CSV table of N, CA, C and O in Angstrom, one decimal:
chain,number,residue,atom,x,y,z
A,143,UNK,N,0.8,-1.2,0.0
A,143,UNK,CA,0.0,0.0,0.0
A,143,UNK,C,0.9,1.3,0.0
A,143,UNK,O,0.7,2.2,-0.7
A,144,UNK,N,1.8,1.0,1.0
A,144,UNK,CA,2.9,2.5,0.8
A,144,UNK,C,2.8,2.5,-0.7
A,144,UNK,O,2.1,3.2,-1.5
A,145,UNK,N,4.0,1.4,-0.8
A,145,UNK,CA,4.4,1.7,-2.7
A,145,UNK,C,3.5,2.3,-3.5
A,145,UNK,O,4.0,3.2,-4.2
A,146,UNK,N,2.0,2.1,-3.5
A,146,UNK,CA,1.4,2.7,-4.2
A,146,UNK,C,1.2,4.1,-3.9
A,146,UNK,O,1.1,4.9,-4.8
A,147,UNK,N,1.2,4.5,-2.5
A,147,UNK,CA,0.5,5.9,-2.2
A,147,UNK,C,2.4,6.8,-2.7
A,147,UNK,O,2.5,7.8,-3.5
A,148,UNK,N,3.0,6.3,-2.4
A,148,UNK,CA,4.1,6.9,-3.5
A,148,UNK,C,4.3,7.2,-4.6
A,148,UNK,O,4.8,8.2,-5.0
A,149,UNK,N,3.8,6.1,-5.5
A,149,UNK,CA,3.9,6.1,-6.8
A,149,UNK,C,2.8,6.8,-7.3
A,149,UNK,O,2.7,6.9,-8.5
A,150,UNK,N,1.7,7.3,-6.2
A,150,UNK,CA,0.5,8.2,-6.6
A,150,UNK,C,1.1,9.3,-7.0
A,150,UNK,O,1.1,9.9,-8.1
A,151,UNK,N,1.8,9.6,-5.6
A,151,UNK,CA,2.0,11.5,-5.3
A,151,UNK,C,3.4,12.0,-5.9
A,151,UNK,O,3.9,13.1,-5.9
A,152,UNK,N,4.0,10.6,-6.4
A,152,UNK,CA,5.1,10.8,-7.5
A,152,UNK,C,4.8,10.9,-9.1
A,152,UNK,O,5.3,11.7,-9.9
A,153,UNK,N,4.1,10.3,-9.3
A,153,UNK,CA,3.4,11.1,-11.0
A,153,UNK,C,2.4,12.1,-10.7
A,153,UNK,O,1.8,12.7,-11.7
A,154,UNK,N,2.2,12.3,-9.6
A,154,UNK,CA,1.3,13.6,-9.6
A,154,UNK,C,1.4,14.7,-9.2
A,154,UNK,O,0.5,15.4,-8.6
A,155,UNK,N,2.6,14.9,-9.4
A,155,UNK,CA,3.3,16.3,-8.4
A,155,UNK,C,3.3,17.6,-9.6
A,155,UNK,O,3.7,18.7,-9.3
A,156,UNK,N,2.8,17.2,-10.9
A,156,UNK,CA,2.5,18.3,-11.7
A,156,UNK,C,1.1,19.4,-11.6
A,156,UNK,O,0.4,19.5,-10.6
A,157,UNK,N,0.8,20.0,-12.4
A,157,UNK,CA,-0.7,20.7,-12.1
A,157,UNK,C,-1.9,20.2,-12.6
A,157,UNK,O,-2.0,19.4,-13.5
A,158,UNK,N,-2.9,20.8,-11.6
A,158,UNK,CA,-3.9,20.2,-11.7
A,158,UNK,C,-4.3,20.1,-13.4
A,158,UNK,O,-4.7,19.1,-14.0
A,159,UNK,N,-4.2,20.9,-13.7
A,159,UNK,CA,-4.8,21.1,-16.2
A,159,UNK,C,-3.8,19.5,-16.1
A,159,UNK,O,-4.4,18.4,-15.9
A,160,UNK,N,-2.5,19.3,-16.2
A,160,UNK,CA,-1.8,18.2,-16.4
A,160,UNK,C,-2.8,17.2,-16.2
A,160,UNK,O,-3.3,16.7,-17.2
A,161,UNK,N,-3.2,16.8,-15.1
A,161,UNK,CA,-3.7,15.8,-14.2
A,161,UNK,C,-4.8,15.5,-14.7
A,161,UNK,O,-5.1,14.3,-14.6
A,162,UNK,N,-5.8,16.4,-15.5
A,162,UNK,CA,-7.2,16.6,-15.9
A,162,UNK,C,-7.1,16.0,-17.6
A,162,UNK,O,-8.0,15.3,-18.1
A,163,UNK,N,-5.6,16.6,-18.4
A,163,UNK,CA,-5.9,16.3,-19.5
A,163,UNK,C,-5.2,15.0,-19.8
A,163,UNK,O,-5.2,14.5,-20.9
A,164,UNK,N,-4.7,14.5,-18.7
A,164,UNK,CA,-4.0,13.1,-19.2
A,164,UNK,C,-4.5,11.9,-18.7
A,164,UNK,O,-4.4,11.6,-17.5
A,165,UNK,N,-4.9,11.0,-19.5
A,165,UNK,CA,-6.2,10.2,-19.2
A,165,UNK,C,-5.1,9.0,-18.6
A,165,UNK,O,-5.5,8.4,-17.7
A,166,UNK,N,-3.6,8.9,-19.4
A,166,UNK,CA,-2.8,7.9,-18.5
A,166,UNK,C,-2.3,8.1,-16.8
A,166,UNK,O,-2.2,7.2,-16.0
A,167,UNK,N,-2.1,9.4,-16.5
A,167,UNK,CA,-2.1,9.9,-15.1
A,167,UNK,C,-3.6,9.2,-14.5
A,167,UNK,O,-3.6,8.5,-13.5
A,168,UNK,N,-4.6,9.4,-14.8
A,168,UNK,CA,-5.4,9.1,-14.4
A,168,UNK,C,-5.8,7.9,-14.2
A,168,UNK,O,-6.1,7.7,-13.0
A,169,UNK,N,-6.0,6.9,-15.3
A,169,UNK,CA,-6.2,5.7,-15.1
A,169,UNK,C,-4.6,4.9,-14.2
A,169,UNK,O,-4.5,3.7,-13.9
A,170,UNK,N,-3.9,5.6,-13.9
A,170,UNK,CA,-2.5,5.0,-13.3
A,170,UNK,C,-3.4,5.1,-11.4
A,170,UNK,O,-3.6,4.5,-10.4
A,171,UNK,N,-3.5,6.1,-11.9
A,171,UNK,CA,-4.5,6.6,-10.1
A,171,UNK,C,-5.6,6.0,-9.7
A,171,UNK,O,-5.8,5.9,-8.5
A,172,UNK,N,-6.2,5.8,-10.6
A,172,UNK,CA,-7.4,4.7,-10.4
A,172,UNK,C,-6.9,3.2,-9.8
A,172,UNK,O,-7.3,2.5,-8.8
A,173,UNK,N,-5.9,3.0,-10.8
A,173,UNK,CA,-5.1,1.2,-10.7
A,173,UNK,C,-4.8,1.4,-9.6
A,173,UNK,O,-5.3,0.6,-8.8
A,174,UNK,N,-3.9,2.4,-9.1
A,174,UNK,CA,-3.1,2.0,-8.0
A,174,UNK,C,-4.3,2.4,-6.7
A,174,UNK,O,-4.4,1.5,-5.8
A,175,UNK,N,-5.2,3.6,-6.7
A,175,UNK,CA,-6.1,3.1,-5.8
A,175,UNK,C,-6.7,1.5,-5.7
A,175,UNK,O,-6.5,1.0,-4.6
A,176,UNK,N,-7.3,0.9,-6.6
A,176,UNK,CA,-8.0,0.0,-6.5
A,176,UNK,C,-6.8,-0.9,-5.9
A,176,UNK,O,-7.2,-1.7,-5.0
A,177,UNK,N,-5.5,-1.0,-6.2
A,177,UNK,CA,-4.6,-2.2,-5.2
A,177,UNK,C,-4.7,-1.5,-4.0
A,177,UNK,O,-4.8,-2.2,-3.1
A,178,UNK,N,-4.7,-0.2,-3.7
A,178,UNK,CA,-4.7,0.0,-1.8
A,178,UNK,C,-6.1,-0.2,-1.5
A,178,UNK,O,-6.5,0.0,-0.3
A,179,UNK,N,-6.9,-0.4,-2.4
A,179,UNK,CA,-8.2,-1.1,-1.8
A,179,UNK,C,-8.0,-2.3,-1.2
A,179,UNK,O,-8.1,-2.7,0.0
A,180,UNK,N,-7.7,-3.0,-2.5
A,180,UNK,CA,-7.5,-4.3,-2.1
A,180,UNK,C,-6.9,-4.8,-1.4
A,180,UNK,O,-7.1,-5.9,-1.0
A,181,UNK,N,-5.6,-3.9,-0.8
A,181,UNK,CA,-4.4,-4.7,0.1
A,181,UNK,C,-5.1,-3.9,1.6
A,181,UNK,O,-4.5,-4.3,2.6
A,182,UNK,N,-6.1,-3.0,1.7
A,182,UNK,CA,-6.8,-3.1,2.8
A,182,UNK,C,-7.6,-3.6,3.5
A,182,UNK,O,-7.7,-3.5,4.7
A,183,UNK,N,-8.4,-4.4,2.4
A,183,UNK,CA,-9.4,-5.5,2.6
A,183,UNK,C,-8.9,-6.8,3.1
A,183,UNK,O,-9.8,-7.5,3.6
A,184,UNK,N,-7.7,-7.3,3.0
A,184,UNK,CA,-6.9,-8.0,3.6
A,184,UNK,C,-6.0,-7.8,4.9
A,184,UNK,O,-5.4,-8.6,5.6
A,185,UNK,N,-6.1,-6.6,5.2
A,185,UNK,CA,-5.8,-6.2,6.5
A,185,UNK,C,-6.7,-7.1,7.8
A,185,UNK,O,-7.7,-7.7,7.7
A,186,UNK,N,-5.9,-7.1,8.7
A,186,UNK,CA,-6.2,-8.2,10.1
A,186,UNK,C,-6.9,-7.1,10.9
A,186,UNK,O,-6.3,-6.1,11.3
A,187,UNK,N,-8.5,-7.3,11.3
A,187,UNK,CA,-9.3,-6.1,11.8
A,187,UNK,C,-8.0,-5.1,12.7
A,187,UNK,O,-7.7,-4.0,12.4
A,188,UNK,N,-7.3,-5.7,13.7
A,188,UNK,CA,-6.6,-5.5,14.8
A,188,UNK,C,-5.6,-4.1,14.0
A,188,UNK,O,-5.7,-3.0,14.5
A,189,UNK,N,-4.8,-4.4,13.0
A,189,UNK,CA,-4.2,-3.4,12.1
A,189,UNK,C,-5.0,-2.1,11.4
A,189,UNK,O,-4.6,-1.0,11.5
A,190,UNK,N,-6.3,-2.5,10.9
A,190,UNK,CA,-7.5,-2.0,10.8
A,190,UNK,C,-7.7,-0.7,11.7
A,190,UNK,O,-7.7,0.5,11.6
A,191,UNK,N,-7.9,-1.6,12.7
A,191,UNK,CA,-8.1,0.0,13.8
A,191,UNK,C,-6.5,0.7,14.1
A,191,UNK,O,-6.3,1.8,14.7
A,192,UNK,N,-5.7,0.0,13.8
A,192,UNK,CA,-4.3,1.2,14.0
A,192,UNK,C,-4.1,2.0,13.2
A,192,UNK,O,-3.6,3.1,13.5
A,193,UNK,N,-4.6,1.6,11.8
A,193,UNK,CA,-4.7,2.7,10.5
A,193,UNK,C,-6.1,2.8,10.2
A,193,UNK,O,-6.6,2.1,9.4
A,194,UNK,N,-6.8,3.8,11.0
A,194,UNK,CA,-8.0,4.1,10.7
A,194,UNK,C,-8.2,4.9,9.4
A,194,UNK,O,-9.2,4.6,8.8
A,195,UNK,N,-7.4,5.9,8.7
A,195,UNK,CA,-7.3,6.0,7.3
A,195,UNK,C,-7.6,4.6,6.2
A,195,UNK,O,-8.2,4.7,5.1
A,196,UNK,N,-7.0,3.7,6.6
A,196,UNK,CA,-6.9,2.6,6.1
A,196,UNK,C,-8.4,1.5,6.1
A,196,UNK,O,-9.2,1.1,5.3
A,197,UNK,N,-8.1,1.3,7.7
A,197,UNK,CA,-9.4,0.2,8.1
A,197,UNK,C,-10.4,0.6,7.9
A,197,UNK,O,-10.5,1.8,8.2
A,198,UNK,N,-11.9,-0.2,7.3
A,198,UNK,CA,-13.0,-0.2,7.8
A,198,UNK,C,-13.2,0.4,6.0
A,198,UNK,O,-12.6,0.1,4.9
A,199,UNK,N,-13.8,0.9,6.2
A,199,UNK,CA,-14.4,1.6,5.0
A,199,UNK,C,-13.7,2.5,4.0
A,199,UNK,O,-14.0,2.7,2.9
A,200,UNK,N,-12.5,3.0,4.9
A,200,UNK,CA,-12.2,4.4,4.3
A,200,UNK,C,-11.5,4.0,3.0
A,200,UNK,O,-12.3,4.2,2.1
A,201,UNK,N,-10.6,3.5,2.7
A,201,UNK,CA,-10.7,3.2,1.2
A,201,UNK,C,-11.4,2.7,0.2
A,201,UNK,O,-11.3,3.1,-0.9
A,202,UNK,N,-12.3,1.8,0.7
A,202,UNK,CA,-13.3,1.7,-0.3
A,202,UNK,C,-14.3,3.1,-0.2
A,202,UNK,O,-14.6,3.4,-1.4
A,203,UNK,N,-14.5,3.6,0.4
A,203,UNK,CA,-15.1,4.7,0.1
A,203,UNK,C,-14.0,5.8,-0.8
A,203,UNK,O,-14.4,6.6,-1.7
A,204,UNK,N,-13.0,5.6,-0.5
A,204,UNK,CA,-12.1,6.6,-1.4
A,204,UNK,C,-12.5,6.3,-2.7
A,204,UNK,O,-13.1,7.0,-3.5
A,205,UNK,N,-12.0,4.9,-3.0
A,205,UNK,CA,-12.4,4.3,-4.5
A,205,UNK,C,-13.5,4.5,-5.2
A,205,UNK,O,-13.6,5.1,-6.3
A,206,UNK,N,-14.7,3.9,-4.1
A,206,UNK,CA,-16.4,4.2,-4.5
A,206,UNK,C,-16.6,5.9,-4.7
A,206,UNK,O,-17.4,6.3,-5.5
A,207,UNK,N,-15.8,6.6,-4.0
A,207,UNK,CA,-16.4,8.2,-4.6
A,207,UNK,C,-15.9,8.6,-5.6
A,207,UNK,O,-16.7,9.5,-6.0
A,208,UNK,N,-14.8,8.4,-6.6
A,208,UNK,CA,-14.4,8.6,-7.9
A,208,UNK,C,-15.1,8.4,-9.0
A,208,UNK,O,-15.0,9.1,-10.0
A,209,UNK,N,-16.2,6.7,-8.8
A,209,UNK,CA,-17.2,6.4,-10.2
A,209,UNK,C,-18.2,6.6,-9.6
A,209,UNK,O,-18.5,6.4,-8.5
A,210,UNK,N,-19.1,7.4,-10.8
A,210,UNK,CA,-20.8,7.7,-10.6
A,210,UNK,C,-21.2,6.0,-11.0
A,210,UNK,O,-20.3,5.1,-11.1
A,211,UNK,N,-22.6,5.9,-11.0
A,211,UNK,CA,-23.2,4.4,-11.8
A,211,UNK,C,-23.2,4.2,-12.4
A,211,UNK,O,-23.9,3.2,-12.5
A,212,UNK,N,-22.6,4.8,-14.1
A,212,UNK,CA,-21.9,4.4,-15.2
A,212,UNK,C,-20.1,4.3,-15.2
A,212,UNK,O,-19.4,4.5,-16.2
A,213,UNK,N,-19.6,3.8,-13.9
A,213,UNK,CA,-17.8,3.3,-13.9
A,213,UNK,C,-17.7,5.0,-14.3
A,213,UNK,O,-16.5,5.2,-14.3
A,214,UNK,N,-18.2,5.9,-14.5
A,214,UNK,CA,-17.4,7.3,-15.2
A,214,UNK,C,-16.7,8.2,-13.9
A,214,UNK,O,-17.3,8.7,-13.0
A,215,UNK,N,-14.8,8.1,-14.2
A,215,UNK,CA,-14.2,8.6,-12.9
A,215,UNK,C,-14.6,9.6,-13.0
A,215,UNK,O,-14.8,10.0,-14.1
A,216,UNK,N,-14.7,10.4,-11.7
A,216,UNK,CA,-14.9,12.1,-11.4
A,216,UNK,C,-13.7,12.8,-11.1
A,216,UNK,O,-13.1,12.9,-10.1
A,217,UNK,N,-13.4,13.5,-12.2
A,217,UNK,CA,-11.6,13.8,-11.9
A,217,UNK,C,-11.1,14.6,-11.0
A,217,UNK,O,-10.0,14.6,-10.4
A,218,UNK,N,-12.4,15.6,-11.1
A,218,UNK,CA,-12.2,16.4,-10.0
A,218,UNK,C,-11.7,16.1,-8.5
A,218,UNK,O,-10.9,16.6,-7.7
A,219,UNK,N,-12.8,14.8,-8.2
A,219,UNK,CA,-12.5,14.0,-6.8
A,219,UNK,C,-11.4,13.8,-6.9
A,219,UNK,O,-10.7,14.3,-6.0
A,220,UNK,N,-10.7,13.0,-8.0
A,220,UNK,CA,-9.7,12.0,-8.1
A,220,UNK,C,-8.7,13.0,-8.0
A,220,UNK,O,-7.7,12.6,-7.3
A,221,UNK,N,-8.8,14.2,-8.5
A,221,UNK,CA,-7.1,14.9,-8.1
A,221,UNK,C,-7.3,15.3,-6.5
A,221,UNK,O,-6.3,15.4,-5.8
A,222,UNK,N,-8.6,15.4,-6.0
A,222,UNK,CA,-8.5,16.0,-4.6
A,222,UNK,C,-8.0,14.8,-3.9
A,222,UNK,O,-7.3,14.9,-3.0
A,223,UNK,N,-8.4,13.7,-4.3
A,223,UNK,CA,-8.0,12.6,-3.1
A,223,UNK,C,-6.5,12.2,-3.9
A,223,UNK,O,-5.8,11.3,-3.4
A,224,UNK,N,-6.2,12.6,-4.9
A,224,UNK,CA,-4.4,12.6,-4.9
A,224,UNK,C,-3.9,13.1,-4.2
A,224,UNK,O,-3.0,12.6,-3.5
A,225,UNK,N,-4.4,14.8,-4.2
A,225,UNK,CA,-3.4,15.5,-3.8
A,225,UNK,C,-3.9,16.1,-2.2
A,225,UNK,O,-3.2,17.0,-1.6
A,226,UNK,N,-5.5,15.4,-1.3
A,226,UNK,CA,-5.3,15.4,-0.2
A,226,UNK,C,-4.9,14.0,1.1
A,226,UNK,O,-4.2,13.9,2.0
A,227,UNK,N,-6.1,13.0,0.3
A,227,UNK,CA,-6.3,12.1,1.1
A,227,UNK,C,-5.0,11.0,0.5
A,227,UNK,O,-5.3,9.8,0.7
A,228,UNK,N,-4.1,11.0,0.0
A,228,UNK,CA,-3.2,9.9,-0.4
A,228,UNK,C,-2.0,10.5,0.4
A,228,UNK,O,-1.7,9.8,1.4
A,229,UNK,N,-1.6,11.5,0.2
A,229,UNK,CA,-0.2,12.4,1.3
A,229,UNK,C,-0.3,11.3,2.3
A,229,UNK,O,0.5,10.4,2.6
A,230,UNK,N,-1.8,11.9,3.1
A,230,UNK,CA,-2.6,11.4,4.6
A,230,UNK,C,-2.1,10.3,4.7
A,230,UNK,O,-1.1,10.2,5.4
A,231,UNK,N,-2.5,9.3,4.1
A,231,UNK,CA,-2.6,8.2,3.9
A,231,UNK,C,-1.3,7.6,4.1
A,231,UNK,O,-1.2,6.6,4.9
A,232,UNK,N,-0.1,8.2,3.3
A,232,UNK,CA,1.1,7.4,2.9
A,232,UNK,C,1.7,8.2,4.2
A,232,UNK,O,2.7,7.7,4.5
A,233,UNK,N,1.3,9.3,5.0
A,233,UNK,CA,1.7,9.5,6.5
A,233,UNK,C,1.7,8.8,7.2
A,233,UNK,O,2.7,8.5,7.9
A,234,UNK,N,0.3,8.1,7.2
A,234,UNK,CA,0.1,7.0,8.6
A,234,UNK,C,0.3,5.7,8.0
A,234,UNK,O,-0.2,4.9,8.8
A,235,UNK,N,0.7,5.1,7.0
A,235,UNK,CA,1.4,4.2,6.6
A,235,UNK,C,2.8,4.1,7.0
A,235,UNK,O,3.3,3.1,7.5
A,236,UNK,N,3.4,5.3,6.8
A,236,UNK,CA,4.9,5.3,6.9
A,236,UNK,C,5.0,5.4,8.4
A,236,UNK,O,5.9,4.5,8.7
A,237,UNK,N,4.5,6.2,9.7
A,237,UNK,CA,4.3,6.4,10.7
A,237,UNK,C,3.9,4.7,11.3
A,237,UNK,O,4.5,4.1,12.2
A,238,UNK,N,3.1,4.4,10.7
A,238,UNK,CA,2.7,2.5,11.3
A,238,UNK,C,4.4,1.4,10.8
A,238,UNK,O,5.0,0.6,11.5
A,239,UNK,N,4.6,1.9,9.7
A,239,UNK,CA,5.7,1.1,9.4
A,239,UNK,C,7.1,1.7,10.4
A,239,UNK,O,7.8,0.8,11.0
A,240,UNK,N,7.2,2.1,10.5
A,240,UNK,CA,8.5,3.3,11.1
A,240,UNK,C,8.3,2.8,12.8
A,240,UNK,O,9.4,2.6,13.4
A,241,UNK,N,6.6,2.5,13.5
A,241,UNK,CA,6.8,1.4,14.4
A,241,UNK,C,7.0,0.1,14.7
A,241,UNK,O,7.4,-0.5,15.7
A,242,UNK,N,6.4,-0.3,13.5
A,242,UNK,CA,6.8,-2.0,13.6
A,242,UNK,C,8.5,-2.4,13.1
A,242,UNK,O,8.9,-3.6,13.0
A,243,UNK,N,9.5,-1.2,12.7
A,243,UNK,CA,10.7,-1.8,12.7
A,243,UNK,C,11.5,-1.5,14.0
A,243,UNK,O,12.6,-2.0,14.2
């Protein structure tokens, strides 16, 4: 999950027009959310509540707010939760890892 929230806010450190007109930035953002979906949903409840960014809902809700009910991403969301809730994120990832060594 780190790796990805890196590899988010490392191709997306350009401007917002960038971010809007490039459909590969975008779909790269989508992919790599949907694996920190997935590698959360695999999380052990107990880890869950250590990374409350992480556990319970909060990333599938990140995911789930980007597509309306035609799969169509909302880009606008998608650069806000690049460029607010992923930072967040790869904070208390790095902060949880930084105590388990």
């Amino acid at each position: 999950m780190y790796q990805m929230t890196e590899q988010i806010m490392a191709a997306n450190r350009g401007s917002k027009e960038r971010f809007l007109a490039s459909v590969q930035l975008q779909s790269a953002a989508v992919a790599r959310l949907l694996t920190i979906a997935n590698c959360a949903r695999a999380l052990t409840p107990e880890t869950s509540q250590t990374l409350p960014l992480v556990g319970g809902q909060a990333v599938d809700s990140l995911r789930d707010a980007i597509a309306d009910d035609n799969d169509n991403v909302k880009l606008e969301l998608l650069w806000q939760i690049v460029q607010q809730d992923i930072p967040q994120l790869a904070l208390a990832l790095d902060r949880w890892l930084s105590a388990k060594a």
